GROMACS .gro file of C-alpha atoms in nm:
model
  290
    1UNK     CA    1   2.851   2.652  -1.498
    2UNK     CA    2   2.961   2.277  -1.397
    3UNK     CA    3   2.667   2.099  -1.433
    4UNK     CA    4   2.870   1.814  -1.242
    5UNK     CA    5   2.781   1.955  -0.944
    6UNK     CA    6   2.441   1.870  -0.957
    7UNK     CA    7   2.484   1.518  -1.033
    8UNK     CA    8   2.435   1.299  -0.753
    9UNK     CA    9   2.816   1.163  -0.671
   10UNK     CA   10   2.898   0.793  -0.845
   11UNK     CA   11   3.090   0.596  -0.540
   12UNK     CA   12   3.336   0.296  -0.622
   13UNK     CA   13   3.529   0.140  -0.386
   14UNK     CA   14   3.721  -0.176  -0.294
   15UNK     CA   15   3.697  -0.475  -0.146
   16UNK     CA   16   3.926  -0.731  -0.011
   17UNK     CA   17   4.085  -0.793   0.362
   18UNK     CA   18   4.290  -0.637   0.548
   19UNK     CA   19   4.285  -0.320   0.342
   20UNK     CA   20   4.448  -0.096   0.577
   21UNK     CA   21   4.752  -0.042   0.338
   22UNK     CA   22   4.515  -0.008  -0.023
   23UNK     CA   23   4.672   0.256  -0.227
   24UNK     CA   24   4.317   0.242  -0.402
   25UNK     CA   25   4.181   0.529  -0.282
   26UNK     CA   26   4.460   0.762  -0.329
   27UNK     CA   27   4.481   0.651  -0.732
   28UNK     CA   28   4.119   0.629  -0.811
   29UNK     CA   29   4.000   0.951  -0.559
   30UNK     CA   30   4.293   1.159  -0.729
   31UNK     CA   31   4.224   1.086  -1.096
   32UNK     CA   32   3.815   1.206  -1.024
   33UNK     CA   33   3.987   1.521  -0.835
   34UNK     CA   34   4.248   1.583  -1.158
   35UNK     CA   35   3.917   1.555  -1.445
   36UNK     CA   36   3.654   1.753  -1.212
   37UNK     CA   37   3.408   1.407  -1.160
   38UNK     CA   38   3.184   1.409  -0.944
   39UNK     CA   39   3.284   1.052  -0.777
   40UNK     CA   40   3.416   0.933  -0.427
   41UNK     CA   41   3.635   0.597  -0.415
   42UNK     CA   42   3.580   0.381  -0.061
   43UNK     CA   43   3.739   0.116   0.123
   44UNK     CA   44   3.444  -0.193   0.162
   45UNK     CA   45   3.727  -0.425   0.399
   46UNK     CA   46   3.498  -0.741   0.475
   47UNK     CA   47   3.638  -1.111   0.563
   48UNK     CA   48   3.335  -1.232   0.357
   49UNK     CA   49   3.244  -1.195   0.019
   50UNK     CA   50   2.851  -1.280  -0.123
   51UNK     CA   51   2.588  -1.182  -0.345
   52UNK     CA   52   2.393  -1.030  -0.015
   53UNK     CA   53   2.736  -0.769  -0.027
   54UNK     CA   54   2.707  -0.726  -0.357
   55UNK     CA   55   2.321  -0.687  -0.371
   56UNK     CA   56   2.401  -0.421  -0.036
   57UNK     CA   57   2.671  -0.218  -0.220
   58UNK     CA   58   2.459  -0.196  -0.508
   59UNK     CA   59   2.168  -0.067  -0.280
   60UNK     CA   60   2.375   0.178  -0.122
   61UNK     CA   61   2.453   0.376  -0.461
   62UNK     CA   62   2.790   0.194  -0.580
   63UNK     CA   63   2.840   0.179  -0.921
   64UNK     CA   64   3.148  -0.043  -0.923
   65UNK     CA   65   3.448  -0.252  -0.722
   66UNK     CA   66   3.754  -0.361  -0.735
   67UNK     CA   67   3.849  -0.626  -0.565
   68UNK     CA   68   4.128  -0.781  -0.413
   69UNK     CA   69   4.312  -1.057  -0.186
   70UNK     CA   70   4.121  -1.297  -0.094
   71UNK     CA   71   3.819  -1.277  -0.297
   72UNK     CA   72   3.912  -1.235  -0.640
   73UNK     CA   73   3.789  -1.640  -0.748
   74UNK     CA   74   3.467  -1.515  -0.535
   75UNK     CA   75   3.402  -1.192  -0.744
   76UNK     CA   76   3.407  -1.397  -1.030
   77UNK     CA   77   3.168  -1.684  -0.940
   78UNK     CA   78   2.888  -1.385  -0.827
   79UNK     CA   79   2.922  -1.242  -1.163
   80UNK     CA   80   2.618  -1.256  -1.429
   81UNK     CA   81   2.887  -1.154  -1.655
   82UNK     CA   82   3.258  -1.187  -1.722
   83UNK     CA   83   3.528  -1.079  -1.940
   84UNK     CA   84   3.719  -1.383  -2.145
   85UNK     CA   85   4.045  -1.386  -1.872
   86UNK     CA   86   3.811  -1.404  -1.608
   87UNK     CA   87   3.612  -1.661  -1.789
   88UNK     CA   88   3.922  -1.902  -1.879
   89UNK     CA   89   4.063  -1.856  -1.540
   90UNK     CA   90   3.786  -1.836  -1.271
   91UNK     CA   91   3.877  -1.504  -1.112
   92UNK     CA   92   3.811  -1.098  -1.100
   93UNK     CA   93   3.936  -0.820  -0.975
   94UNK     CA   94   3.676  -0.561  -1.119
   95UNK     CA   95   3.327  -0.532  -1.095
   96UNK     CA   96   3.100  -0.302  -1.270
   97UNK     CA   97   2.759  -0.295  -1.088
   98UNK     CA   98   2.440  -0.229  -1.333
   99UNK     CA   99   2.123  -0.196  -1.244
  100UNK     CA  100   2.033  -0.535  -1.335
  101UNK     CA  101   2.382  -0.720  -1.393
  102UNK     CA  102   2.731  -0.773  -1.260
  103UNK     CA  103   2.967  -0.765  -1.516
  104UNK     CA  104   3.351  -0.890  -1.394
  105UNK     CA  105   3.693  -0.796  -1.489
  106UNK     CA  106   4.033  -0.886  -1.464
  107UNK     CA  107   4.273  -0.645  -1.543
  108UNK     CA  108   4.590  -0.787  -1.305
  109UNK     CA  109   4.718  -0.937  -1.627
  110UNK     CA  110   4.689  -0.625  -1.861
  111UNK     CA  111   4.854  -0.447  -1.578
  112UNK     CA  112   5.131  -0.669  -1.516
  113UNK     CA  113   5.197  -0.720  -1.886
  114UNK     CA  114   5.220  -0.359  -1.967
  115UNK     CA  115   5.453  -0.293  -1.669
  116UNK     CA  116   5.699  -0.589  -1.802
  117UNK     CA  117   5.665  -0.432  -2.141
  118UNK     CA  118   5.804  -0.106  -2.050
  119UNK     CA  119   6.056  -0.222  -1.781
  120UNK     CA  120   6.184  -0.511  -1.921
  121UNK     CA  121   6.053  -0.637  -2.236
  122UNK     CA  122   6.385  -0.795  -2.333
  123UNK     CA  123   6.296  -1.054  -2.065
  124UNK     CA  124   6.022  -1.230  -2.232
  125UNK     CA  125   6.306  -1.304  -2.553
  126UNK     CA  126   6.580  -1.427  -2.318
  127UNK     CA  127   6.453  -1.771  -2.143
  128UNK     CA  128   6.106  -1.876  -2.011
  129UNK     CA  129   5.893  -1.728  -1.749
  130UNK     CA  130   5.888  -1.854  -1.406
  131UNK     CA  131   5.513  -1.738  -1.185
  132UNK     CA  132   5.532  -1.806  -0.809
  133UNK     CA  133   5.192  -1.845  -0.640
  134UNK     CA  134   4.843  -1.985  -0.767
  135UNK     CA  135   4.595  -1.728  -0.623
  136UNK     CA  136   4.355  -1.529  -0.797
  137UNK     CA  137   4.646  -1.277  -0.931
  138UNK     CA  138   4.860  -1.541  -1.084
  139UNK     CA  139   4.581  -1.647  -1.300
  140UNK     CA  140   4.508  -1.318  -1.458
  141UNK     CA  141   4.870  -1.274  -1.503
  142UNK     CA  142   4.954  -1.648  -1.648
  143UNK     CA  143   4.692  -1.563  -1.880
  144UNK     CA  144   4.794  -1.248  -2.024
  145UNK     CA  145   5.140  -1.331  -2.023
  146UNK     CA  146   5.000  -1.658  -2.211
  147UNK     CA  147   4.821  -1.483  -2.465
  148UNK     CA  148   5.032  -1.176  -2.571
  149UNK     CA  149   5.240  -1.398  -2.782
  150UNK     CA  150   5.518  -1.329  -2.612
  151UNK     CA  151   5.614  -1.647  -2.435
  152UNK     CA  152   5.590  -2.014  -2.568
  153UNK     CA  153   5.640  -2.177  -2.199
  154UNK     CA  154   5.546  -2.033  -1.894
  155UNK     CA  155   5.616  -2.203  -1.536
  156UNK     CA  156   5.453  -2.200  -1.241
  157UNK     CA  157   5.549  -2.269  -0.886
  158UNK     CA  158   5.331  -2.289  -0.568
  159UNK     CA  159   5.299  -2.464  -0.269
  160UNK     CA  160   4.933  -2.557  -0.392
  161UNK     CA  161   4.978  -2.812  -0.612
  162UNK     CA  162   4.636  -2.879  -0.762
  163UNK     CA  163   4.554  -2.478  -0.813
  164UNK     CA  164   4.860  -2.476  -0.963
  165UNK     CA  165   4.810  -2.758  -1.178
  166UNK     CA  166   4.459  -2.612  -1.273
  167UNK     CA  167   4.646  -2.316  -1.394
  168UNK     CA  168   4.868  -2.454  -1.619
  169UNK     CA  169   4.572  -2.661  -1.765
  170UNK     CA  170   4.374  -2.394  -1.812
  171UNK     CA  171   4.652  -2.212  -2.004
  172UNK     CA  172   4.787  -2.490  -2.229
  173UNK     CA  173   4.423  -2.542  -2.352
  174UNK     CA  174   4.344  -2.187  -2.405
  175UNK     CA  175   4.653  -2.074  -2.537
  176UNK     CA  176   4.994  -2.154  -2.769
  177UNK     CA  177   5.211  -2.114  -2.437
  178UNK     CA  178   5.287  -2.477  -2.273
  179UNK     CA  179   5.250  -2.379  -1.923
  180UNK     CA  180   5.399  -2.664  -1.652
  181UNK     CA  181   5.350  -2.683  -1.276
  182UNK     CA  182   5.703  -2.720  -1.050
  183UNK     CA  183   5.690  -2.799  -0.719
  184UNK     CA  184   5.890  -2.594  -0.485
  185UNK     CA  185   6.080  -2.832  -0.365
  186UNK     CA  186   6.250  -2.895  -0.747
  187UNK     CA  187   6.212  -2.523  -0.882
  188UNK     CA  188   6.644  -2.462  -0.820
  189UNK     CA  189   6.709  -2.711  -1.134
  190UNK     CA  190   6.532  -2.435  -1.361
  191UNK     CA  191   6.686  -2.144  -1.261
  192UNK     CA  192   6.932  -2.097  -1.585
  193UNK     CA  193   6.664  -2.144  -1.816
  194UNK     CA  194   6.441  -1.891  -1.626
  195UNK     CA  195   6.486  -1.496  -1.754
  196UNK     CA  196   6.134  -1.361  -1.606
  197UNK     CA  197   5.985  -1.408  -1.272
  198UNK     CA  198   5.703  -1.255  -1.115
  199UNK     CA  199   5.603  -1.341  -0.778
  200UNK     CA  200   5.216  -1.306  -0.698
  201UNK     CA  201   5.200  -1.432  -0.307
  202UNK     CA  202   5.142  -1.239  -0.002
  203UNK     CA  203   5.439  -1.350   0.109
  204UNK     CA  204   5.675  -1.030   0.185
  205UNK     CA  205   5.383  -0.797   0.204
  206UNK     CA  206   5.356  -0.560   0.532
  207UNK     CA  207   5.173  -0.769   0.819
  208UNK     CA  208   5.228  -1.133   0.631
  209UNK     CA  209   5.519  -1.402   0.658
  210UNK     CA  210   5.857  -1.233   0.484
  211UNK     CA  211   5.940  -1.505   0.249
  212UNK     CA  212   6.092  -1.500   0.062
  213UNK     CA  213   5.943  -1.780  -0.159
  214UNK     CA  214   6.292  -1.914  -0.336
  215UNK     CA  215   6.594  -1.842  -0.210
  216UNK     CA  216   6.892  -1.631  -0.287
  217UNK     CA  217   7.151  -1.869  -0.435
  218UNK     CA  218   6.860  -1.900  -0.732
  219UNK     CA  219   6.848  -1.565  -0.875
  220UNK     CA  220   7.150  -1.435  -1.163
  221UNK     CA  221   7.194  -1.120  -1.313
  222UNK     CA  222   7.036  -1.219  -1.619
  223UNK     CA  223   6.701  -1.191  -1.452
  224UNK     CA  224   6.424  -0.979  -1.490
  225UNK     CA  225   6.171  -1.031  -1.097
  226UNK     CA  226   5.862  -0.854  -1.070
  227UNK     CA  227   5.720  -0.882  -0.733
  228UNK     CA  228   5.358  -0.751  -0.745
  229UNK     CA  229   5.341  -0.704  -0.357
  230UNK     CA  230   5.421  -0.295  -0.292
  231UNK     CA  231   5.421  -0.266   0.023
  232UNK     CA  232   5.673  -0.261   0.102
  233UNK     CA  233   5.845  -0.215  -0.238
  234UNK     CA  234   6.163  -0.412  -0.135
  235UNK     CA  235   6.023  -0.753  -0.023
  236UNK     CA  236   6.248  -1.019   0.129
  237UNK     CA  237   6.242  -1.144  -0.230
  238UNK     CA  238   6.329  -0.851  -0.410
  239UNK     CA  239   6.613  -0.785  -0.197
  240UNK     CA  240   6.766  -1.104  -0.263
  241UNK     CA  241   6.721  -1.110  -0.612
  242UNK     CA  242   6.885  -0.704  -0.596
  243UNK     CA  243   7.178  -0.899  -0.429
  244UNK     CA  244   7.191  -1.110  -0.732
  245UNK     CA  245   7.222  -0.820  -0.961
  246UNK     CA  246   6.921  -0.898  -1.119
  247UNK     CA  247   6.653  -0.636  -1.258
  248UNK     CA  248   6.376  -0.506  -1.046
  249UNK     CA  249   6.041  -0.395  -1.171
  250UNK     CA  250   5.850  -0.195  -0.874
  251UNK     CA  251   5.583  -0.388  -0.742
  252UNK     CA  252   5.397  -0.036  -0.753
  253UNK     CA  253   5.379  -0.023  -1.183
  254UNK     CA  254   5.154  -0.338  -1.160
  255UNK     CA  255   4.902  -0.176  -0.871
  256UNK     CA  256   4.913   0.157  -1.187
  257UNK     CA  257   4.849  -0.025  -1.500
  258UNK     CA  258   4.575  -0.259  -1.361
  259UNK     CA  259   4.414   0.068  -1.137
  260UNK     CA  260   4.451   0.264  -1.514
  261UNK     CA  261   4.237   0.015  -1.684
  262UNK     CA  262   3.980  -0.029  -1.354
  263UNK     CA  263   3.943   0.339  -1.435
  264UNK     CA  264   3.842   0.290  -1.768
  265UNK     CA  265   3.597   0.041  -1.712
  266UNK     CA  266   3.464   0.244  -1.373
  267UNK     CA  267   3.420   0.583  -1.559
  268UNK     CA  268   3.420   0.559  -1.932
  269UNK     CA  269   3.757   0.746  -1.957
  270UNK     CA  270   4.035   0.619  -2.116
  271UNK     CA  271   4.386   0.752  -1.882
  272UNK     CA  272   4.606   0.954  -2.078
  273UNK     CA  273   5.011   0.964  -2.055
  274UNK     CA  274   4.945   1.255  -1.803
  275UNK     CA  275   4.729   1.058  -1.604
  276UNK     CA  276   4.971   0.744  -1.573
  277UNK     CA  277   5.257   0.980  -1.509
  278UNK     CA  278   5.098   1.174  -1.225
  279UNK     CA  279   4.970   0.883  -1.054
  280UNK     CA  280   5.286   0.750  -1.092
  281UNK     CA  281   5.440   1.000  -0.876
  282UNK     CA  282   5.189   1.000  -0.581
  283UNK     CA  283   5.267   0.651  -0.538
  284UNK     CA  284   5.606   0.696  -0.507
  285UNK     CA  285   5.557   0.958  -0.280
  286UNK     CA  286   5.277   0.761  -0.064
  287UNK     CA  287   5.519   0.447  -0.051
  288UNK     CA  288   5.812   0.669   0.061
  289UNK     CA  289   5.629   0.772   0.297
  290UNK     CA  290   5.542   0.469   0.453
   0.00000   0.00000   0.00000
């Protein structure tokens, strides 16, 4: 006999806004479904983010969160607390609720490295590594791009000049990587030394301004882009840099990897090949779909 079924259900959700699009649910509430847990994932969509949420969802029975646009730096600062990314760079996009604690995550840079690692690993060797956008998922991503020993100069681009600059302080003094902020404006005089970018902005993203962020005349076949918005997967941006002959990595392998390790730290259970495989393919049929 399952003795699952007498366990009262664990609930995890997400929070963020809008979250009409999240892919969330489908990954999280299929992977229970596939290993027989007793566990429902929710959508929490709130403008706001406090400890008063926090302290309601934890009421309420949840267990743990993740958390997205725009309230990743939030998630962090409510924290009691954090792992060392989301120490060094001030923003989370996992929370595990205790009974006495919130503990934060950030596990947008472990799942954007290992979806550059097995697309395009090549591209970290070839030139540096360009990051567009200073929200809460560039910084996990700067930072585990910074620290895998992979890249000795990382630069970043966003119309935010002093989160941007806070960034690349932040990595230069926590890492080997020299990290240096562009404007804009003068990004086109890098583009030949530039073999990686990854885009982390709204822009392009279903029911946001297209983009895209840098134009088409910048991108070469020599490029590896990764933009991390999936919906849809071919953004204004990816587009033109497909026009350029450049390589794409699916904006969809960074929304697995991170949702992969979210598992982990939600349920105890480490994914399996399986796992990452078969999620992989309801994705791809979910976004085809759309």
């Amino acid at each position: 006999m399952n003795n699952e079924t007498n366990q009262p259900t664990t609930t995890f959700g997400i929070v963020g806004f809008p979250l009409s699009h999240s892919l969330s649910p489908l990954i999280h509430n299929s992977l229970y479904k596939d290993k027989g847990m007793n566990a429902f994932y929710q959508v929490f969509e709130t403008r706001e983010f406090d400890r008063s949420i926090v302290w309601e969802l934890q009421k309420s029975g949840v267990s743990g969160l993740s958390i997205t646009i725009p309230h990743k730096e939030r998630a962090f600062a409510l924290a009691d607390q954090a792992d060392e990314p989301s120490q060094i760079m001030k923003a989370s996009n996992t929370l595990v609720l205790k009974k006495d604690s919130i503990n934060a995550y950030n596990t947008d840079g472990e799942g954007a490295y290992r979806s550059i690692l097995e697309w395009s690993p090549e591209s970290f060797r070839r030139g540096k590594t360009l990051i567009l956008g200073s929200g809460g998922s560039a910084r996990g991503i700067a930072y585990s791009l910074a620290t895998s020993g992979n890249i000795s100069e990382l630069i970043l681009c966003s119309r935010n000049e002093n989160t941007g600059k806070e960034i690349c302080s932040l990595i230069s003094e926590n890492s080997s990587t020299k990290a240096v902020f562009v404007d804009p404006k003068e990004i086109f005089s890098y583009c030949e030394e530039i073999s990686l970018i990854v885009h982390t902005t709204p822009l392009g993203m279903k029911g946001q301004a297209p983009g895209p962020f840098i134009e088409e005349e910048f991108f070469d076949s020599s490029m590896t882009v990764f933009d991390i918005v999936y919906n849809p997967l071919e953004t204004p941006l990816v587009k033109a840099a497909q026009n350029a002959g450049a390589k794409i990595i699916p904006g969809s392998e960074m929304l697995l990897y991170q949702a992969m390790k979210q598992f982990e730290l939600f349920t105890g259970v480490i994914p399996d090949s399986t796992d990452i495989q078969k999620t992989r393919e309801r994705l791809s049929v979910a976004l085809a779909n759309r």
